[in-house]
Structures are given as C-alpha cells and as structure tokens.
CSV table of C-alpha atoms and ligand atoms in Angstrom, one decimal:
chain,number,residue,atom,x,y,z
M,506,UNK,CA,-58.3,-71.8,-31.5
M,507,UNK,CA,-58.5,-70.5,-34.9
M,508,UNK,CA,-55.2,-70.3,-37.1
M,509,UNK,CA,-57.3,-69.7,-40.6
M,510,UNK,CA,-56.4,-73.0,-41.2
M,511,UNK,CA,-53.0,-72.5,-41.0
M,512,UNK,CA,-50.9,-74.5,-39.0
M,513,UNK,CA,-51.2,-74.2,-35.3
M,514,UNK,CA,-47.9,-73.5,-33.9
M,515,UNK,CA,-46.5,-74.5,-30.7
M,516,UNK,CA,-44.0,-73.0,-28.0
M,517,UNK,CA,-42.6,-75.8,-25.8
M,518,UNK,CA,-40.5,-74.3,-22.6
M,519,UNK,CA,-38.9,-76.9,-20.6
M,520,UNK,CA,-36.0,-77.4,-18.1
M,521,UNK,CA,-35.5,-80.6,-17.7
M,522,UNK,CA,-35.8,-83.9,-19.5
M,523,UNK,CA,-38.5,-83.2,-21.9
M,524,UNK,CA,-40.2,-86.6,-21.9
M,525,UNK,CA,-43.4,-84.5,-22.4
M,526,UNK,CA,-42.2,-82.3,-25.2
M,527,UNK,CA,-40.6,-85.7,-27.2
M,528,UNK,CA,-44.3,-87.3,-26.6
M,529,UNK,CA,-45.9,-84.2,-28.2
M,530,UNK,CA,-43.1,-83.9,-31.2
M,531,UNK,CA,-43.7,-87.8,-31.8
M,532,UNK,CA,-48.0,-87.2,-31.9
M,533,UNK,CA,-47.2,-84.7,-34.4
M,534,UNK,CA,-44.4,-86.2,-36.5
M,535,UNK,CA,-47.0,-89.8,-36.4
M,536,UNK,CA,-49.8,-87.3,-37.4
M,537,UNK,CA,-51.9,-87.5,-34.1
M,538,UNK,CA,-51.7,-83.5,-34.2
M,539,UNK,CA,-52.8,-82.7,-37.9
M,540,UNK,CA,-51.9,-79.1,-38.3
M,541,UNK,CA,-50.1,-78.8,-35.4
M,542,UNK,CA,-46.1,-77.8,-35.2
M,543,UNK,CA,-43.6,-76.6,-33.1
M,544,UNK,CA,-42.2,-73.4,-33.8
M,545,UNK,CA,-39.9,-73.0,-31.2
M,546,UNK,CA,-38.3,-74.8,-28.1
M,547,UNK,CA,-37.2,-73.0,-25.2
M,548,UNK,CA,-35.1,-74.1,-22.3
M,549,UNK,CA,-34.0,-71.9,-19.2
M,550,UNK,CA,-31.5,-74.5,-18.2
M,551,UNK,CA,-28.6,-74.6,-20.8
M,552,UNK,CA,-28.1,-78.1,-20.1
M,553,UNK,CA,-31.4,-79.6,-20.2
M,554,UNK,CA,-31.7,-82.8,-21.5
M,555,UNK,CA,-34.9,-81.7,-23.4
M,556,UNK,CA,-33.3,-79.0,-25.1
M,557,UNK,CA,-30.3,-81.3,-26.5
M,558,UNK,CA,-33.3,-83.7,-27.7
M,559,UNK,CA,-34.7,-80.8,-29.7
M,560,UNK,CA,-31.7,-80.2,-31.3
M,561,UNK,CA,-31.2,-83.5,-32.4
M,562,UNK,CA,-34.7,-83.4,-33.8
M,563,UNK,CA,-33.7,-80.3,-36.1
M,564,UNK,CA,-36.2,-78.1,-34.7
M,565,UNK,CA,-35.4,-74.5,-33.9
M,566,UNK,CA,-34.3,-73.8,-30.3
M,567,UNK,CA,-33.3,-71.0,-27.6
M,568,UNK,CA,-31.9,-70.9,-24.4
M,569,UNK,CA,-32.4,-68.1,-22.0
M,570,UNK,CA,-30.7,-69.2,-19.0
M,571,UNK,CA,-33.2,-67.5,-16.4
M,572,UNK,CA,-30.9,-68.0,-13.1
M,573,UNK,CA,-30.3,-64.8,-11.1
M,574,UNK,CA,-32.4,-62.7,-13.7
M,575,UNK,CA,-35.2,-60.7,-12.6
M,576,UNK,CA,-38.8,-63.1,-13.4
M,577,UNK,CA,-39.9,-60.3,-15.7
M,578,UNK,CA,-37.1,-59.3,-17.3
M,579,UNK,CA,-36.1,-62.6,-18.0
M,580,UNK,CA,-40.3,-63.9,-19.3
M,581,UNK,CA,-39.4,-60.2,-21.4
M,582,UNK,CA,-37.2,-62.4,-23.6
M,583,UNK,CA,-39.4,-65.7,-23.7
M,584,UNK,CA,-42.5,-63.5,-24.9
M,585,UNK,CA,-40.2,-61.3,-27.6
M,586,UNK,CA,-39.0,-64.8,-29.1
M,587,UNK,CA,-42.3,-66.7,-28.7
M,588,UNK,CA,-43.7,-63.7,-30.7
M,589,UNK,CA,-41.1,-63.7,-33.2
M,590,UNK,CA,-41.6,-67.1,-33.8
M,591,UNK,CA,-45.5,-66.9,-34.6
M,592,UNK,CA,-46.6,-69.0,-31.5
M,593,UNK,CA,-50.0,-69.3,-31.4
M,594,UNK,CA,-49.9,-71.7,-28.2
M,595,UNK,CA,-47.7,-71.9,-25.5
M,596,UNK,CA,-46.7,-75.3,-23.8
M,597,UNK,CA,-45.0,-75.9,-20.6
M,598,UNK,CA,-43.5,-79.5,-20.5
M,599,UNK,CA,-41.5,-79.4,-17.2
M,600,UNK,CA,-40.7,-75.8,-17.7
M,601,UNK,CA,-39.5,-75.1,-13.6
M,602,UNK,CA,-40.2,-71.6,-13.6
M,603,UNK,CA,-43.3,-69.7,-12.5
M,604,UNK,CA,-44.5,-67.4,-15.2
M,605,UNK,CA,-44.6,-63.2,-14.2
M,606,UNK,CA,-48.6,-62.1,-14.8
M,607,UNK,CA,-46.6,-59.7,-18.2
M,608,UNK,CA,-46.1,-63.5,-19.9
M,609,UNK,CA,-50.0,-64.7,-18.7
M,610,UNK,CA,-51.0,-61.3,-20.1
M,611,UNK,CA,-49.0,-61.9,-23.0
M,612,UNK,CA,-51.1,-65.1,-24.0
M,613,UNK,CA,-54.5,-65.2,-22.8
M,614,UNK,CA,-55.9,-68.5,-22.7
M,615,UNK,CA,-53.0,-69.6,-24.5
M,616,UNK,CA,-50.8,-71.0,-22.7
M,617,UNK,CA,-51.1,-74.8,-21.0
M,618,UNK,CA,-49.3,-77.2,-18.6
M,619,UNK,CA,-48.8,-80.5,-17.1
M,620,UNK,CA,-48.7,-81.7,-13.7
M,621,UNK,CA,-48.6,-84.9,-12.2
M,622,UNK,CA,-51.2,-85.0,-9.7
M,623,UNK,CA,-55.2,-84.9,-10.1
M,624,UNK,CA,-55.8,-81.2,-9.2
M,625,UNK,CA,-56.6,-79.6,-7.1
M,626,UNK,CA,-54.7,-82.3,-5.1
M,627,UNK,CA,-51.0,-82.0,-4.6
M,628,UNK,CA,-49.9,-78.9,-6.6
M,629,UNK,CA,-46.3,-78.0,-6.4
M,630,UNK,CA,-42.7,-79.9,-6.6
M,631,UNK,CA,-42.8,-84.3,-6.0
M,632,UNK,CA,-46.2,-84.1,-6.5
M,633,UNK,CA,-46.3,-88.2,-7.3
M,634,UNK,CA,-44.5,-88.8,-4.1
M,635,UNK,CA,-46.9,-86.2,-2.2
M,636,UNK,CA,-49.9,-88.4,-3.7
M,637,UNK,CA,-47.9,-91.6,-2.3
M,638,UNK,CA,-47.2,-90.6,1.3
M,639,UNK,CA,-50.7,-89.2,1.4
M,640,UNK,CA,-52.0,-92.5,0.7
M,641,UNK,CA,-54.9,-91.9,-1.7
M,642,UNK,CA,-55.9,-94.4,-4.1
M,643,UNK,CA,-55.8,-92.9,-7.0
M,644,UNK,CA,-53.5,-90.8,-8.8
M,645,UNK,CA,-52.9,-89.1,-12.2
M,646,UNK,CA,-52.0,-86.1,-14.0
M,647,UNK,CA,-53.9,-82.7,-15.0
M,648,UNK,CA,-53.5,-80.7,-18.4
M,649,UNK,CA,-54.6,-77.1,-17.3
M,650,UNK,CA,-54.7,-73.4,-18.7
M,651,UNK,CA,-52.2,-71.2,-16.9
M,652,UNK,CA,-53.1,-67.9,-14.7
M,653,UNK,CA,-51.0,-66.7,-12.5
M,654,UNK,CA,-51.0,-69.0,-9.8
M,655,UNK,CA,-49.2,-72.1,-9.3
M,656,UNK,CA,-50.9,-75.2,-11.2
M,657,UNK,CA,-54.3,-73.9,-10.7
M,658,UNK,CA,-56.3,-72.5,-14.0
M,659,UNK,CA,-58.9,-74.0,-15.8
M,660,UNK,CA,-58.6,-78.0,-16.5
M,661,UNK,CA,-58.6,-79.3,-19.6
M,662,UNK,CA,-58.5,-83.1,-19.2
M,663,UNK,CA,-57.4,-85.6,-16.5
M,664,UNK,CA,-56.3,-88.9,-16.5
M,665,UNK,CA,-55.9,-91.3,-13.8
M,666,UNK,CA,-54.6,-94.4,-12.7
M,667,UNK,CA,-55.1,-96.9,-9.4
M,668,UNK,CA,-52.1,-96.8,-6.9
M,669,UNK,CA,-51.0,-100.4,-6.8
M,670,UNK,CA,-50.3,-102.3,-3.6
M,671,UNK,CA,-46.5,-102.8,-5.3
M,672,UNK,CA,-46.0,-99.3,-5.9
M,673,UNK,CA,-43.6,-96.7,-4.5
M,674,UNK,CA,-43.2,-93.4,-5.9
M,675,UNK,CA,-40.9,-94.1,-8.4
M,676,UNK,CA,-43.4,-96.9,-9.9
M,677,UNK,CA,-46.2,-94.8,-9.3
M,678,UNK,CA,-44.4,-91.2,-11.0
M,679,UNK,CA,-43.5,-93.8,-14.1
M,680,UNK,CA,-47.2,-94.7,-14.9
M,681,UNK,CA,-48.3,-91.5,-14.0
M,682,UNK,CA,-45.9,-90.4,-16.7
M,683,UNK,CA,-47.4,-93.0,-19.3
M,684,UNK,CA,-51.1,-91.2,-18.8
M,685,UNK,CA,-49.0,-87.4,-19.2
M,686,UNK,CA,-47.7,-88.3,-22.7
M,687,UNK,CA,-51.3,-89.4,-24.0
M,688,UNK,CA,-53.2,-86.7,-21.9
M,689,UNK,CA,-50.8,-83.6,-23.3
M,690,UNK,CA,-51.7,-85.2,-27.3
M,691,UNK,CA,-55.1,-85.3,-26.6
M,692,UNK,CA,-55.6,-81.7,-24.6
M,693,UNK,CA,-53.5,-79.9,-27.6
M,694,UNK,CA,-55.8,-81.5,-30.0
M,695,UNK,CA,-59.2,-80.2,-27.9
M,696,UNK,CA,-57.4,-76.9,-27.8
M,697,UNK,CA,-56.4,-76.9,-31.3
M,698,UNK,CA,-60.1,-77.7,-32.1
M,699,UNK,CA,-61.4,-74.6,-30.9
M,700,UNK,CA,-64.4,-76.3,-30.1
M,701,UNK,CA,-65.3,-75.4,-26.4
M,702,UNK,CA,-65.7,-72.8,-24.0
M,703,UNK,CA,-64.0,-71.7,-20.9
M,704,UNK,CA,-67.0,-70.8,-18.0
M,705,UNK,CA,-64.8,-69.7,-14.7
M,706,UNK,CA,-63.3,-72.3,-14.1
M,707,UNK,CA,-64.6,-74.9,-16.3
M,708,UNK,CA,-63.4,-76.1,-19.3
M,709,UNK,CA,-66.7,-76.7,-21.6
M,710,UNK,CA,-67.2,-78.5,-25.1
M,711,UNK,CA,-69.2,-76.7,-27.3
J,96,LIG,C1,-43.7,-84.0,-15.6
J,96,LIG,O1,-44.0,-84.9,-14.6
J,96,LIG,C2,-44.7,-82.9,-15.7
J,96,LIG,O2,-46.0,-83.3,-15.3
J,96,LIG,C3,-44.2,-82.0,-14.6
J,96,LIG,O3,-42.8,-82.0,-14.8
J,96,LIG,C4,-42.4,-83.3,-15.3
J,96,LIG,C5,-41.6,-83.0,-16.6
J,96,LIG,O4,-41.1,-84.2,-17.1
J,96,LIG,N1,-44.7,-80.6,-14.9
J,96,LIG,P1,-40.5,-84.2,-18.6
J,96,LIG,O5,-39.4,-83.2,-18.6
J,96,LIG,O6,-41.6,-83.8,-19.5
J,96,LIG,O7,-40.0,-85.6,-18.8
C-alpha cells in the first residue's frame, strides 16, 4: 500500500475490550510496525473498555454510539472522520458492527479484520466455542480483507493452534487470542508492504 513513504496510518474501530488494538499500538510503539501509526480510534460503544485504553495511551479518539441509528447513516460518520483523519487503512479489532457496502465502498481493499476461527470454518459470534463443541482439532484465527459479507473476504494470514485434551472454550479462546495479537502485527506489516496481489479470493505475494 503506498503512502510515498509517509507514514501509514491506521483506523482502529472497536467495541469491546481492544486486546487486539493494544497488541497493534504495542508492535508499533516497540517498532515492529516501522511507519505505521494510528490516526484515530473509534468505538461505537461509549463504554468500551478499548476505547478508555486509547485514551490512556494519548491517542486521538471518537465515539459514535451506533445503537438505534440507521447502519448507513451511522458508517456516514465513521467514513467522514476516518477521512478527516487521513486513514490510509482501516482496522476492525472487535468492532461488533457489520459494515453498510457505502463504508466497503468507501475503502477498497482497505479495510481488514480479525476473527477467531480458521475460515471459512465457524464465521459469526463464539466462534472459539463453535470450534469446541464441533470438536475439530485444530483451531485458530484468520486476518481477512472485508467485503460486504460477514467474515468472508480475502485472507491474509492464518494462524493455528492444536485443541488440547485440557481445553474448554475459555482455554481454547485464550490461546487462540495469543496467535490474534501476533497474526494482526504481522498481516498490517504484509499489507503495509504493498508487496502482493489480491487474485479473487486469494491473497498473493508478489
Ligand atoms: C477477538 O477475538 C477478535 O478475533 C474478534 O473479537 C475479539 C475482540 O477481542 N473479532 P479484543 O476486543 O480485541 O480483545
């Protein structure tokens, strides 16, 4: 993604704990993301924990609480203030809100997300404990683009892990969580590269 070697700058949306987001401001602030930097954080929950965490980091914040609003009107706002800001990339850490196809539109290519399960298994809400009750094997997490439908465009990098005889979910969603701190460092740096191509579906190094 080219810049003009300027820094790349980042829009994190979360609404929740922002785990993901604190693992991505820590690569950058230990200089795993070199020219990388986060422009903006948005929450659509007022209280999110992620969003107080943010603040307590300095960087520059917004809330747009999205609940009873209208999808686009509400992604009107996010895109208005992600422009403002000079986001180049958008990333969704926990962000609990289905983007409207305007917001896709808005950033083509340009906007990525996390999920804990090895897609295209177990999209959607618990996916850890889906993965558990299923019974598979082996589990992990996904770092995709996003198009407009749920946890589905083209994947950037996965990571996973054995399921453990002494796991339950909650053991299984914390090492799952482990692999989604290094996996979100690592896709924003192949992103940030520039260095690869997207053919349908598939994400391909140049
Ligand atoms: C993570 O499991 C992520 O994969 C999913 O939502 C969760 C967010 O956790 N999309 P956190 O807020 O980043 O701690």
């Amino acid at each position: 993604m080219s810049t003009g070697g300027k820094p790349l700058r980042l829009g994190v949306l979360l609404s929740g704990r922002g785990s993901n987001f604190l693992a991505i401001a820590h690569s950058i602030r230990e200089g795993r993301l070199p020219n990388v930097e986060i422009a903006i954080v948005l929450s659509n929950v007022a209280d999110a924990p992620g969003i107080q965490a943010a603040r307590d980091l300095n960087l520059t914040t917004a809330v747009f609480v999205s609940k009873g609003r209208a999808r686009a009107d509400h992604d009107a706002d996010l895109i208005a203030c992600l422009r403002g800001h000079n986001v180049d990339l958008v990333c969704l850490a926990g962000y609990m809100r289905l983007l409207s196809p305007g917001f896709i539109a808005a950033f083509p290519n340009r906007i990525l997300n996390i999920h804990p399960s090895l897609l295209p298994a177990f999209p959607g809400l618990d996916a850890q404990e889906q993965a558990f009750d299923y019974g598979v094997k082996i589990a992990g997490c996904t770092v995709h683009f996003v198009d407009e439908h749920l946890d589905h465009g083209a994947i950037i990098l996965q990571r996973a892990i054995p399921i453990l005889e002494t796991d339950d979910a909650h053991s299984l969603s914390e090492r799952i969580l482990v692999e989604e701190h290094i996996a979100y460092t690592d896709a924003i740096t192949r992103v940030a590269s520039g260095d690869y191509v997207i053919r349908g579906r598939r994400y391909v190094k140049r």
